[in-house]
Amino acid sequence: MKLTVALIGSMTALANVPALAAGGEKPQDIVYEVAPPAPRSQAQAVADAKSVGCVSCHTGTDQKTMHRQPGVILGCTDCHGGNATVMKPDGFDVGSTPYADMLAQAHVLPMFPKTWEWPSSANPEHSYALLNRESPEYVRFVNPSDYRVAREACGSCHLPIIEAAERSIMATGAMLWGGASYNNGILPFKHYILGESYSREGEATTLLGPVVPDEDMKAKGVIEKLYPLPSWQTTPPGDVFRVFERGGRNIVNLFAETAVPNVVGTIQRLEEPGRPDQRQSNRGPGTGLRISVPVLNVHKTRLNDPLMWFLGTNDQPGDYRSSGCAACHVVYANDRDPRHSGPYAVAGHTGLSQSADPTIPKNRSGHPLQHQFTSAIPTSQCMSCHMHQPNVFVNSFLGYTMWDYESDAPFMWPVEEKKPSFDEIRKINQRNPEGAAVRGKWGDPEFLKQVSEMNPLLRDTQFADYHGHGWNFRAIFKRDRKGRLLDEDGNIVSDDDPDKFKKAVHMSSIHVDVGMHCVDCHFSQDMHGDGHIYGEVAQAIEIECADCHGTADAYPSLLTSGPAAPEGGNDLSLMRTAFGQLRFEWVNGKLIQRSSVTEGLEWEMSLVKDSVTKGNPHYNEKAARAKTMAANTAKQNWGTDVKPADRAHKEEEMMCVTCHTSWTTSCGGCHLPIEANWKTPDQHYDGTESRNFATYNPQVARDDVFQLGKHGPAKGGRIAPVRSSSALVLSSTNVNREKIYIQQPPVAASGYSSQAFAPHYAHTERKTETKQCEDCHLSKANDNNAIMAQLLLHGTNFMNFIGYNAWLGTDGGVSAVTVTEWDEPQAVIGSYLHRYAYPERYGKHEMRGRELETEHSHGAGDAVNCLQLRGEYLYAAQGSDGFEVYDVNAIANKGFSQRIISAPFSPLGQDIHVKTRNATCVALPSNQPIHPDRNQGELMREINMEQPFHPIYNYALISDSEEGLILVDINTLSDGEPRNNFLERALTWNEGGILNGARHLTVAGDWVYVAADAGIVVLNLADPLQPKVATTIPLQDVRGTAVQFRYLFAVTGKGLQAVDVTQPERPRVVEGALVPFSDAHRVYLVRTYAYVAAGAEGLGIVDITNPEQPLLYQQFNAEGQITDARDVKVGATNASLFAYVADGAQGLKVVQLMSPETQPGFYGFSPDPKPQLIASRRTDRPALAVSEGLHRDRAVDETGGQIAVFGRIGSRPFTLEEQQALYLDEEGKPWFVEN
């Protein structure tokens, strides 16, 4: 039995008291008779006696015992409980009083009949923690396979499987809870310790593994125990936001004080006009509202739950299912696509029943298809859980990803702007946590049901027929890097072709294309678990590709070999399908697999050895070349004569999906805005109601990003695809509707940025649309510099997050200009999405002449030519006024009269200004919030297997035209302690005056490129306090620089010039790589384009696909409206790309670079920009500089220094040496490939 324990410390015990149902219903006072456990065997007559009264109403059913096997002998009350002696009265209709009396006598009655909608037999909508509050007797009655009671109803035959399933990751949710707590700085344990588990009575339990794991088991990911999720009211914040710092007055403890009735005096609690007390508690961490908001989100916001301990929400297509064993083994109607549902597709997608039982209404959703267990489980059943980022995201298996609110917007948004009432908002968000759903058409369940029926009319995408969480999922199609659709032969399909989506390749897994479902790869152990507790999905899997497909040298053994496989593996050749056939069978030298879902369907397995063997009918030259390529980069010879030890792509060093992944979903962040004035129930444990609720808002979800890194030890440390994964930005609105912090990323427990990445199995294997040589190595055409930057996790600036405000340096100050809506979706004002999501507000914006309304500013003693927002601080180089750090945490707080401040009190209490003679620029090694001081000690380095920070991440780097290079340690601003907020120089360096006239600097790992009078001075800061001059690049009048992988681009008095920095100590100015501009000021690199702030010439857009042959694509001045472009930054919002231009005296200009309307290839890696001026703000002072947006696709720097957290134990980005192995030979020279 699972052990119920009292939680200690912050693991606060959850009270086991009779709770109200979510709607406030009081529990009925019922004395229950506990049914005995179902017997393992019995005589048929005995079983019949336990069903005699039941079948007087339920006269026909599908499988009387739920089992197809005739050897299973059970009566109805063996499983369900109840009274089988009560017979249906003759002559009385259903619904009559005698019938109702009989029903009450025969059935187990619920404690919460209204919430269950008793006597309805359908699963109730949004039940969540109702199962914990309900009596176990009634839980057993409605679902004997629920884990709370499955031991009684099913344990006599299936106890080992039940014990394993209770501990499986599908029940515990340990990866989401553990990853969320670590990645967001709440708990420091990367061997996760949190998971969901309940007792028979619905109490939270600590879940123990069957044994204490030894060192070998620990290395494979086995965990000893999991604790319940702490209550959010007492969990200290992991965030270092300013509102969580000490010093609060007015927010008191949420719990009663004992013997201290007036902790804070009345006078002290008066609010200062224009500066309210925003600290969240007058006590320590874990009191008042000084709590962990992400933990609150997990309790309250529908993230990837409900999981196996709860019923599905049973309210929209894709959300119909039961709990426990029945969650998988009892099929519901969720999806009409035969590729997803197999033979069940004909049943529809609204949870209607096809049961032979006459008492089951066929027109009410929430019923299973039949009263029958099955192992022929369709993918559509799996997708009722696995459709969300933190829950493996199996949408990609089917060829879908999350919709971005923009594609085919005219079909999805109402013509008139929706202004929902509070009741409407709550009703929609109970089903769908997206804030945008309350404004879109899909907030209506009836509209949602027919979304896929619109596919023939759509222009931009195609939608799936399932809608778990109430979401929409768009199809992925084969495209080239410009975003043009491609057919199976690689030919371009015209965007004007009415049959384009039929001709283009839908990028589902090849497994789906042949008719496979999840259960055709993941068998009993993968589904139920092996009895141990794991914290990560990859650790809990027993199957590997080679088990079924073999290797280049051997045919498959059909023995499982994954991390969780038992010693010697499970023998797949012994398995049979639900239809009694062998699942795998060798027939005439061919390996045949038979479908587990569709009777009669079978296919020949693709065997790797056949594909590399000349003369074999399945020989594939490209496959043979890839699999047998020698590691000799000079010869690049290949063939079966290359010994396995000499091959470049060894099975023990690379996962198969490194090449066979056709695409990977990439989540560029999710916004969770907490609002104190929503009172909502917790969705776990006791389900109590309390204030605070956050919606869940995906920001950028793309399919054009491919990245590589190293997997953890459970997967042998092999090279694997990596994706950006569910990074949060958090906001909070208090009871006074003051936004006390906005769009803030937390910091991971390891001190890394919380812009999380993880090795990821995307389930998108294909034969033709695999990765090719030029996706991972330098192309002979030299046209994949941006692809390589993306691959190595350096980032490409495409997905950067500008946010609610664009931050500007001005001639005499700094300004924040509001550029998006606050409501979800947070559309850029004046944009394509703005027009459809907010048509009324868009119209008003047009009437204002597209002028942005809101600006907050702060004066400085000199011009601010360089600035950077990081977290709640704005770092600025202010000329003769030196280096200043502004506190901008209150920028959106309506209670503050001064939103930007240099200090909240006198310099005696905080001084974050450093005097310099003429500060010209500031650069942070990362604009992602980090805290290197956390990343030290045995826990981080050895147990959590984290890499150390490079020491350069401790500093802000300032260029000064007179003093040279100045380093300032800024870690004090990320430790959550306000009493040490003092900055001072750590280094001032200008050896021999080499940095005289320093005016700009760019940081690329160890290397710093300083634009000075001497040219571009290349410094090595491997030891930041001992700079070394590597060389000086002889370019004159340099105004700004930027680096992308092997190339540095500089804007000079001549224009844009390219420099090869493959070897930074030996840079090479590329001859002829010059695009002339008469007065270029700054350059910003975004994938294959350089955006040049070109003064009077406006915004220059240069094609740098081949960095050695840059080409002017366009000079854009918005018909003369951009007249003095000084700086430009670029970022993505939803599916569109935007440029933010500092236009001198004209202020800020917002340019939409692409949208579904202007660029049909907007889903491509780097479509041609189609710039449109959509908004402007004539700022208080001339605009000179723009702060860069948060990097959302950068995990590591150019010299291998890790920046962002990797969410799986032991996984990491490549080191510098591992990166260089992909493109440099032993002599350090580049080598090149062709597909």
mmCIF file with all atom_site columns, C-alpha atoms in Angstrom, residues 725-816:
data_model
loop_
_atom_site.group_PDB
_atom_site.id
_atom_site.type_symbol
_atom_site.label_atom_id
_atom_site.label_alt_id
_atom_site.label_comp_id
_atom_site.label_asym_id
_atom_site.label_entity_id
_atom_site.label_seq_id
_atom_site.pdbx_PDB_ins_code
_atom_site.Cartn_x
_atom_site.Cartn_y
_atom_site.Cartn_z
_atom_site.occupancy
_atom_site.B_iso_or_equiv
_atom_site.pdbx_formal_charge
_atom_site.auth_seq_id
_atom_site.auth_comp_id
_atom_site.auth_asym_id
_atom_site.auth_atom_id
_atom_site.pdbx_PDB_model_num
ATOM 1  C CA . SER A 1 725 ? 10.742 23.894 -24.088 1.00 0.00 ? 725 SER A CA 1
ATOM 2  C CA . SER A 1 726 ? 8.002  25.723 -22.249 1.00 0.00 ? 726 SER A CA 1
ATOM 3  C CA . ALA A 1 727 ? 9.958  28.680 -20.880 1.00 0.00 ? 727 ALA A CA 1
ATOM 4  C CA . LEU A 1 728 ? 7.748  30.918 -18.772 1.00 0.00 ? 728 LEU A CA 1
ATOM 5  C CA . VAL A 1 729 ? 7.401  34.641 -18.511 1.00 0.00 ? 729 VAL A CA 1
ATOM 6  C CA . LEU A 1 730 ? 5.340  35.662 -15.500 1.00 0.00 ? 730 LEU A CA 1
ATOM 7  C CA . SER A 1 731 ? 3.152  38.648 -14.726 1.00 0.00 ? 731 SER A CA 1
ATOM 8  C CA . SER A 1 732 ? 1.028  39.557 -11.728 1.00 0.00 ? 732 SER A CA 1
ATOM 9  C CA . THR A 1 733 ? -1.933 41.869 -11.205 1.00 0.00 ? 733 THR A CA 1
ATOM 10 C CA . ASN A 1 734 ? -2.826 42.466 -7.564  1.00 0.00 ? 734 ASN A CA 1
ATOM 11 C CA . VAL A 1 735 ? -6.206 43.108 -5.933  1.00 0.00 ? 735 VAL A CA 1
ATOM 12 C CA . ASN A 1 736 ? -5.963 46.801 -6.823  1.00 0.00 ? 736 ASN A CA 1
ATOM 13 C CA . ARG A 1 737 ? -5.438 45.831 -10.470 1.00 0.00 ? 737 ARG A CA 1
ATOM 14 C CA . GLU A 1 738 ? -1.851 47.071 -10.313 1.00 0.00 ? 738 GLU A CA 1
ATOM 15 C CA . LYS A 1 739 ? 0.579  45.148 -12.478 1.00 0.00 ? 739 LYS A CA 1
ATOM 16 C CA . ILE A 1 740 ? 3.275  44.509 -9.896  1.00 0.00 ? 740 ILE A CA 1
ATOM 17 C CA . TYR A 1 741 ? 5.583  42.734 -12.345 1.00 0.00 ? 741 TYR A CA 1
ATOM 18 C CA . ILE A 1 742 ? 5.231  41.987 -16.023 1.00 0.00 ? 742 ILE A CA 1
ATOM 19 C CA . GLN A 1 743 ? 6.629  39.398 -18.412 1.00 0.00 ? 743 GLN A CA 1
ATOM 20 C CA . GLN A 1 744 ? 9.456  38.354 -16.124 1.00 0.00 ? 744 GLN A CA 1
ATOM 21 C CA . PRO A 1 745 ? 11.422 35.154 -16.739 1.00 0.00 ? 745 PRO A CA 1
ATOM 22 C CA . PRO A 1 746 ? 12.424 33.291 -13.567 1.00 0.00 ? 746 PRO A CA 1
ATOM 23 C CA . VAL A 1 747 ? 15.964 32.022 -13.010 1.00 0.00 ? 747 VAL A CA 1
ATOM 24 C CA . ALA A 1 748 ? 16.611 28.274 -12.861 1.00 0.00 ? 748 ALA A CA 1
ATOM 25 C CA . ALA A 1 749 ? 17.773 26.613 -9.652  1.00 0.00 ? 749 ALA A CA 1
ATOM 26 C CA . SER A 1 750 ? 21.174 26.150 -11.307 1.00 0.00 ? 750 SER A CA 1
ATOM 27 C CA . GLY A 1 751 ? 21.471 29.879 -11.961 1.00 0.00 ? 751 GLY A CA 1
ATOM 28 C CA . TYR A 1 752 ? 20.999 29.381 -15.679 1.00 0.00 ? 752 TYR A CA 1
ATOM 29 C CA . SER A 1 753 ? 18.312 31.222 -17.551 1.00 0.00 ? 753 SER A CA 1
ATOM 30 C CA . SER A 1 754 ? 14.873 29.618 -17.343 1.00 0.00 ? 754 SER A CA 1
ATOM 31 C CA . GLN A 1 755 ? 14.541 29.835 -21.144 1.00 0.00 ? 755 GLN A CA 1
ATOM 32 C CA . ALA A 1 756 ? 14.598 26.071 -20.979 1.00 0.00 ? 756 ALA A CA 1
ATOM 33 C CA . PHE A 1 757 ? 15.875 23.580 -23.517 1.00 0.00 ? 757 PHE A CA 1
ATOM 34 C CA . ALA A 1 758 ? 15.774 19.805 -23.484 1.00 0.00 ? 758 ALA A CA 1
ATOM 35 C CA . PRO A 1 759 ? 16.769 16.852 -25.648 1.00 0.00 ? 759 PRO A CA 1
ATOM 36 C CA . HIS A 1 760 ? 13.596 15.908 -27.424 1.00 0.00 ? 760 HIS A CA 1
ATOM 37 C CA . TYR A 1 761 ? 12.283 12.943 -29.346 1.00 0.00 ? 761 TYR A CA 1
ATOM 38 C CA . ALA A 1 762 ? 9.877  14.654 -31.730 1.00 0.00 ? 762 ALA A CA 1
ATOM 39 C CA . HIS A 1 763 ? 8.315  11.470 -33.197 1.00 0.00 ? 763 HIS A CA 1
ATOM 40 C CA . THR A 1 764 ? 8.687  12.970 -36.694 1.00 0.00 ? 764 THR A CA 1
ATOM 41 C CA . GLU A 1 765 ? 10.804 10.332 -38.432 1.00 0.00 ? 765 GLU A CA 1
ATOM 42 C CA . ARG A 1 766 ? 10.565 10.339 -42.201 1.00 0.00 ? 766 ARG A CA 1
ATOM 43 C CA . LYS A 1 767 ? 12.551 8.704  -45.018 1.00 0.00 ? 767 LYS A CA 1
ATOM 44 C CA . THR A 1 768 ? 12.813 11.522 -47.556 1.00 0.00 ? 768 THR A CA 1
ATOM 45 C CA . GLU A 1 769 ? 12.340 14.569 -45.336 1.00 0.00 ? 769 GLU A CA 1
ATOM 46 C CA . THR A 1 770 ? 15.227 13.715 -43.010 1.00 0.00 ? 770 THR A CA 1
ATOM 47 C CA . LYS A 1 771 ? 18.099 15.961 -42.049 1.00 0.00 ? 771 LYS A CA 1
ATOM 48 C CA . GLN A 1 772 ? 20.848 16.108 -44.638 1.00 0.00 ? 772 GLN A CA 1
ATOM 49 C CA . CYS A 1 773 ? 24.559 16.861 -44.525 1.00 0.00 ? 773 CYS A CA 1
ATOM 50 C CA . GLU A 1 774 ? 24.115 20.616 -44.935 1.00 0.00 ? 774 GLU A CA 1
ATOM 51 C CA . ASP A 1 775 ? 21.780 20.770 -41.947 1.00 0.00 ? 775 ASP A CA 1
ATOM 52 C CA . CYS A 1 776 ? 24.667 20.019 -39.569 1.00 0.00 ? 776 CYS A CA 1
ATOM 53 C CA . HIS A 1 777 ? 27.896 20.812 -41.426 1.00 0.00 ? 777 HIS A CA 1
ATOM 54 C CA . LEU A 1 778 ? 29.205 23.721 -43.495 1.00 0.00 ? 778 LEU A CA 1
ATOM 55 C CA . SER A 1 779 ? 27.779 23.696 -46.999 1.00 0.00 ? 779 SER A CA 1
ATOM 56 C CA . LYS A 1 780 ? 30.100 24.089 -49.990 1.00 0.00 ? 780 LYS A CA 1
ATOM 57 C CA . ALA A 1 781 ? 27.851 26.941 -51.142 1.00 0.00 ? 781 ALA A CA 1
ATOM 58 C CA . ASN A 1 782 ? 28.484 28.638 -47.763 1.00 0.00 ? 782 ASN A CA 1
ATOM 59 C CA . ASP A 1 783 ? 24.763 29.365 -47.504 1.00 0.00 ? 783 ASP A CA 1
ATOM 60 C CA . ASN A 1 784 ? 23.990 27.834 -44.110 1.00 0.00 ? 784 ASN A CA 1
ATOM 61 C CA . ASN A 1 785 ? 25.715 30.122 -41.614 1.00 0.00 ? 785 ASN A CA 1
ATOM 62 C CA . ALA A 1 786 ? 22.368 30.944 -39.960 1.00 0.00 ? 786 ALA A CA 1
ATOM 63 C CA . ILE A 1 787 ? 21.342 27.270 -40.016 1.00 0.00 ? 787 ILE A CA 1
ATOM 64 C CA . MET A 1 788 ? 24.533 26.380 -38.151 1.00 0.00 ? 788 MET A CA 1
ATOM 65 C CA . ALA A 1 789 ? 24.008 29.161 -35.608 1.00 0.00 ? 789 ALA A CA 1
ATOM 66 C CA . GLN A 1 790 ? 20.539 27.756 -34.961 1.00 0.00 ? 790 GLN A CA 1
ATOM 67 C CA . LEU A 1 791 ? 21.743 24.154 -34.863 1.00 0.00 ? 791 LEU A CA 1
ATOM 68 C CA . LEU A 1 792 ? 24.416 24.871 -32.246 1.00 0.00 ? 792 LEU A CA 1
ATOM 69 C CA . LEU A 1 793 ? 21.980 26.818 -30.030 1.00 0.00 ? 793 LEU A CA 1
ATOM 70 C CA . HIS A 1 794 ? 23.721 30.163 -30.538 1.00 0.00 ? 794 HIS A CA 1
ATOM 71 C CA . GLY A 1 795 ? 20.377 31.647 -31.508 1.00 0.00 ? 795 GLY A CA 1
ATOM 72 C CA . THR A 1 796 ? 19.419 33.659 -34.563 1.00 0.00 ? 796 THR A CA 1
ATOM 73 C CA . ASN A 1 797 ? 17.447 36.577 -33.014 1.00 0.00 ? 797 ASN A CA 1
ATOM 74 C CA . PHE A 1 798 ? 14.333 35.537 -34.939 1.00 0.00 ? 798 PHE A CA 1
ATOM 75 C CA . MET A 1 799 ? 12.343 34.464 -31.890 1.00 0.00 ? 799 MET A CA 1
ATOM 76 C CA . ASN A 1 800 ? 13.464 37.249 -29.546 1.00 0.00 ? 800 ASN A CA 1
ATOM 77 C CA . PHE A 1 801 ? 10.841 38.678 -27.208 1.00 0.00 ? 801 PHE A CA 1
ATOM 78 C CA . ILE A 1 802 ? 10.492 42.464 -27.189 1.00 0.00 ? 802 ILE A CA 1
ATOM 79 C CA . GLY A 1 803 ? 7.407  42.342 -24.982 1.00 0.00 ? 803 GLY A CA 1
ATOM 80 C CA . TYR A 1 804 ? 4.875  44.880 -23.759 1.00 0.00 ? 804 TYR A CA 1
ATOM 81 C CA . ASN A 1 805 ? 7.291  47.803 -24.071 1.00 0.00 ? 805 ASN A CA 1
ATOM 82 C CA . ALA A 1 806 ? 10.024 48.701 -26.502 1.00 0.00 ? 806 ALA A CA 1
ATOM 83 C CA . TRP A 1 807 ? 12.861 50.262 -24.515 1.00 0.00 ? 807 TRP A CA 1
ATOM 84 C CA . LEU A 1 808 ? 14.649 53.192 -26.103 1.00 0.00 ? 808 LEU A CA 1
ATOM 85 C CA . GLY A 1 809 ? 17.793 55.142 -25.397 1.00 0.00 ? 809 GLY A CA 1
ATOM 86 C CA . THR A 1 810 ? 17.208 58.776 -26.214 1.00 0.00 ? 810 THR A CA 1
ATOM 87 C CA . ASP A 1 811 ? 19.179 61.984 -26.462 1.00 0.00 ? 811 ASP A CA 1
ATOM 88 C CA . GLY A 1 812 ? 19.059 62.677 -22.739 1.00 0.00 ? 812 GLY A CA 1
ATOM 89 C CA . GLY A 1 813 ? 17.206 59.741 -21.217 1.00 0.00 ? 813 GLY A CA 1
ATOM 90 C CA . VAL A 1 814 ? 15.501 56.385 -21.550 1.00 0.00 ? 814 VAL A CA 1
ATOM 91 C CA . SER A 1 815 ? 11.921 55.635 -22.598 1.00 0.00 ? 815 SER A CA 1
ATOM 92 C CA . ALA A 1 816 ? 9.515  52.710 -22.558 1.00 0.00 ? 816 ALA A CA 1
#
